Amino acid sequence: MNILVLAEVSACHVTGGASRGLREQALALKQRGHNICLLVREPPADPAPTATFDGIFEYRYHVNRSNSIAFVLSSILNSIRMFDKITTTVFQPDVVWINQSLAAFGPIYLRYRKVKHWCYECHSLAHEEFTTRNKPKDNLFSRTIYWLNAKMRYFVE
């Protein structure tokens, strides 16, 4: 089975639990005989458009990290662009496995019919993770941006 994994972390750069889990699951699926391909956000330390580990290809899309709005919009648009490139030229998935929601937001809403089966694995709720790791600032504008950021994460998931 051809499985395309959509993630916000790289399996080639193991920097924490999310990337470690992604790597181990991809390797386990490959070991069971599946063809695995990853579509991930490019890691800040390695902007190469592709990478491989243990014969698994990782395709990366660029994101604009200048502010949260640019980050979200570039994540959505560039993941769609790379999804289209992968699925029309190098890998036709039987299943798309959504490992993290923002990486899949554009493809699942705008390319849903390109793939017969979609699967979402929820590790933690992004909006709750955001609010527990970040505190709102004191001024009204910052609190409004904070609230919008949390609500957008809730909507994406």
Short mmCIF file of C-alpha atoms in Angstrom, two decimals:
data_model
loop_
_atom_site.label_atom_id
_atom_site.label_comp_id
_atom_site.label_asym_id
_atom_site.label_seq_id
_atom_site.Cartn_x
_atom_site.Cartn_y
_atom_site.Cartn_z
CA MET A 1 0.00 0.00 0.00
CA ASN A 2 1.25 3.50 -0.82
CA ILE A 3 0.98 5.74 2.24
CA LEU A 4 1.64 9.48 2.11
CA VAL A 5 2.25 10.97 5.55
CA LEU A 6 1.57 14.68 6.14
CA ALA A 7 3.45 16.16 9.08
CA GLU A 8 4.74 19.41 10.51
CA VAL A 9 8.04 17.91 11.62
CA SER A 10 10.84 16.15 9.82
CA ALA A 11 11.57 12.49 10.41
CA CYS A 12 15.13 13.11 9.23
CA HIS A 13 15.77 15.61 12.02
CA VAL A 14 14.71 13.98 15.25
CA THR A 15 14.41 16.86 17.70
CA GLY A 16 11.64 15.67 20.00
CA GLY A 17 8.75 13.30 20.51
CA ALA A 18 6.79 14.30 17.39
CA SER A 19 9.67 13.73 14.99
CA ARG A 20 10.77 10.58 16.79
CA GLY A 21 7.24 9.15 16.68
CA LEU A 22 6.87 10.02 13.01
CA ARG A 23 10.17 8.36 12.16
CA GLU A 24 9.42 5.19 14.11
CA GLN A 25 5.92 4.83 12.67
CA ALA A 26 7.15 5.39 9.12
CA LEU A 27 9.89 2.79 9.59
CA ALA A 28 7.42 0.30 11.09
CA LEU A 29 5.02 0.74 8.16
CA LYS A 30 7.89 0.27 5.72
CA GLN A 31 8.99 -2.85 7.57
CA ARG A 32 5.46 -4.23 7.12
CA GLY A 33 5.85 -3.87 3.35
CA HIS A 34 4.18 -0.51 2.69
CA ASN A 35 5.60 2.19 0.44
CA ILE A 36 5.96 5.31 2.56
CA CYS A 37 6.44 8.90 1.46
CA LEU A 38 6.50 11.92 3.77
CA LEU A 39 5.39 15.47 3.07
CA VAL A 40 6.64 17.73 5.86
CA ARG A 41 7.33 21.34 6.71
CA GLU A 42 10.98 22.11 6.08
CA PRO A 43 13.04 22.16 9.25
CA PRO A 44 14.56 25.59 9.99
CA ALA A 45 18.07 24.12 10.16
CA ASP A 46 17.78 22.21 6.86
CA PRO A 47 15.91 23.92 4.01
CA ALA A 48 16.72 21.17 1.49
CA PRO A 49 13.59 20.37 -0.57
CA THR A 50 14.02 16.60 -0.10
CA ALA A 51 15.76 14.13 2.18
CA THR A 52 15.77 10.39 2.74
CA PHE A 53 16.21 8.04 5.66
CA ASP A 54 16.29 4.26 5.38
CA GLY A 55 14.91 4.46 1.83
CA ILE A 56 11.93 6.66 2.78
CA PHE A 57 11.62 9.91 0.84
CA GLU A 58 10.76 13.10 2.69
CA TYR A 59 9.50 16.01 0.60
CA ARG A 60 9.49 19.40 2.25
CA TYR A 61 7.57 22.59 1.74
CA HIS A 62 8.82 26.02 2.71
CA VAL A 63 7.08 28.20 5.29
CA ASN A 64 7.39 31.90 6.00
CA ARG A 65 8.25 32.29 9.67
CA SER A 66 8.15 36.11 9.78
CA ASN A 67 4.81 36.22 11.64
CA SER A 68 1.96 33.86 12.55
CA ILE A 69 -0.32 34.87 9.67
CA ALA A 70 2.41 34.39 7.07
CA PHE A 71 3.34 31.11 8.73
CA VAL A 72 -0.18 29.67 8.53
CA LEU A 73 -0.89 30.89 5.00
CA SER A 74 2.44 29.70 3.63
CA SER A 75 1.97 26.35 5.39
CA ILE A 76 -1.42 25.84 3.76
CA LEU A 77 -0.48 27.04 0.27
CA ASN A 78 2.91 25.38 0.08
CA SER A 79 1.69 22.05 1.44
CA ILE A 80 -0.96 22.04 -1.33
CA ARG A 81 1.66 22.84 -3.97
CA MET A 82 3.97 20.07 -2.79
CA PHE A 83 1.04 17.64 -2.40
CA ASP A 84 0.09 18.30 -6.04
CA LYS A 85 3.69 17.88 -7.19
CA ILE A 86 4.16 14.60 -5.32
CA THR A 87 0.83 13.03 -6.26
CA THR A 88 1.11 13.88 -9.94
CA THR A 89 4.76 13.08 -10.52
CA VAL A 90 6.31 10.68 -8.02
CA PHE A 91 3.86 9.01 -5.64
CA GLN A 92 0.21 8.09 -5.95
CA PRO A 93 -1.06 7.34 -2.42
CA ASP A 94 -3.71 4.80 -1.56
CA VAL A 95 -3.97 6.42 1.88
CA VAL A 96 -3.01 9.82 3.23
CA TRP A 97 -2.11 9.64 6.89
CA ILE A 98 -2.44 12.99 8.64
CA ASN A 99 0.14 13.07 11.38
CA GLN A 100 -0.36 16.76 12.20
CA SER A 101 -3.29 18.92 11.21
CA LEU A 102 -1.80 22.12 9.77
CA ALA A 103 0.29 20.17 7.26
CA ALA A 104 -2.91 18.58 5.96
CA PHE A 105 -5.36 21.47 6.16
CA GLY A 106 -4.96 22.58 2.54
CA PRO A 107 -4.67 19.15 0.94
CA ILE A 108 -7.65 17.61 2.73
CA TYR A 109 -9.96 20.54 2.00
CA LEU A 110 -8.86 21.26 -1.54
CA ARG A 111 -7.59 17.89 -2.78
CA TYR A 112 -9.82 15.49 -0.86
CA ARG A 113 -11.04 13.63 -3.95
CA LYS A 114 -7.52 12.92 -5.22
CA VAL A 115 -7.08 10.16 -2.64
CA LYS A 116 -9.64 7.55 -1.67
CA HIS A 117 -8.70 7.15 2.00
CA TRP A 118 -7.64 9.72 4.59
CA CYS A 119 -6.66 8.94 8.18
CA TYR A 120 -6.04 11.45 10.98
CA GLU A 121 -3.96 10.61 14.02
CA CYS A 122 -4.40 13.12 16.85
CA HIS A 123 -1.41 13.32 19.18
CA SER A 124 -2.59 16.36 21.14
CA LEU A 125 -5.00 19.19 20.50
CA ALA A 126 -3.04 22.05 18.94
CA HIS A 127 -5.12 24.84 20.44
CA GLU A 128 -4.72 23.42 23.96
CA GLU A 129 -1.02 22.91 23.44
CA PHE A 130 -0.73 26.53 22.25
CA THR A 131 -2.60 27.97 25.25
CA THR A 132 -0.63 25.93 27.78
CA ARG A 133 2.73 26.86 26.26
CA ASN A 134 2.01 30.53 25.54
CA LYS A 135 0.47 33.20 27.72
CA PRO A 136 -1.39 36.24 26.35
CA LYS A 137 0.29 39.64 26.58
CA ASP A 138 -1.17 42.57 28.49
CA ASN A 139 -2.43 44.77 25.65
CA LEU A 140 -5.69 44.33 23.75
CA PHE A 141 -4.08 43.81 20.33
CA SER A 142 -1.79 41.04 21.60
CA ARG A 143 -4.64 39.33 23.46
CA THR A 144 -6.76 39.47 20.29
CA ILE A 145 -3.96 37.91 18.21
CA TYR A 146 -3.48 35.27 20.92
CA TRP A 147 -7.20 34.43 20.91
CA LEU A 148 -7.30 34.29 17.08
CA ASN A 149 -4.25 32.05 17.05
CA ALA A 150 -5.87 29.60 19.48
CA LYS A 151 -9.21 29.66 17.62
CA MET A 152 -7.49 29.08 14.25
CA ARG A 153 -5.68 26.06 15.65
CA TYR A 154 -9.00 24.75 16.97
CA PHE A 155 -10.63 25.27 13.57
CA VAL A 156 -7.79 23.56 11.68
CA GLU A 157 -8.08 20.46 13.84
#
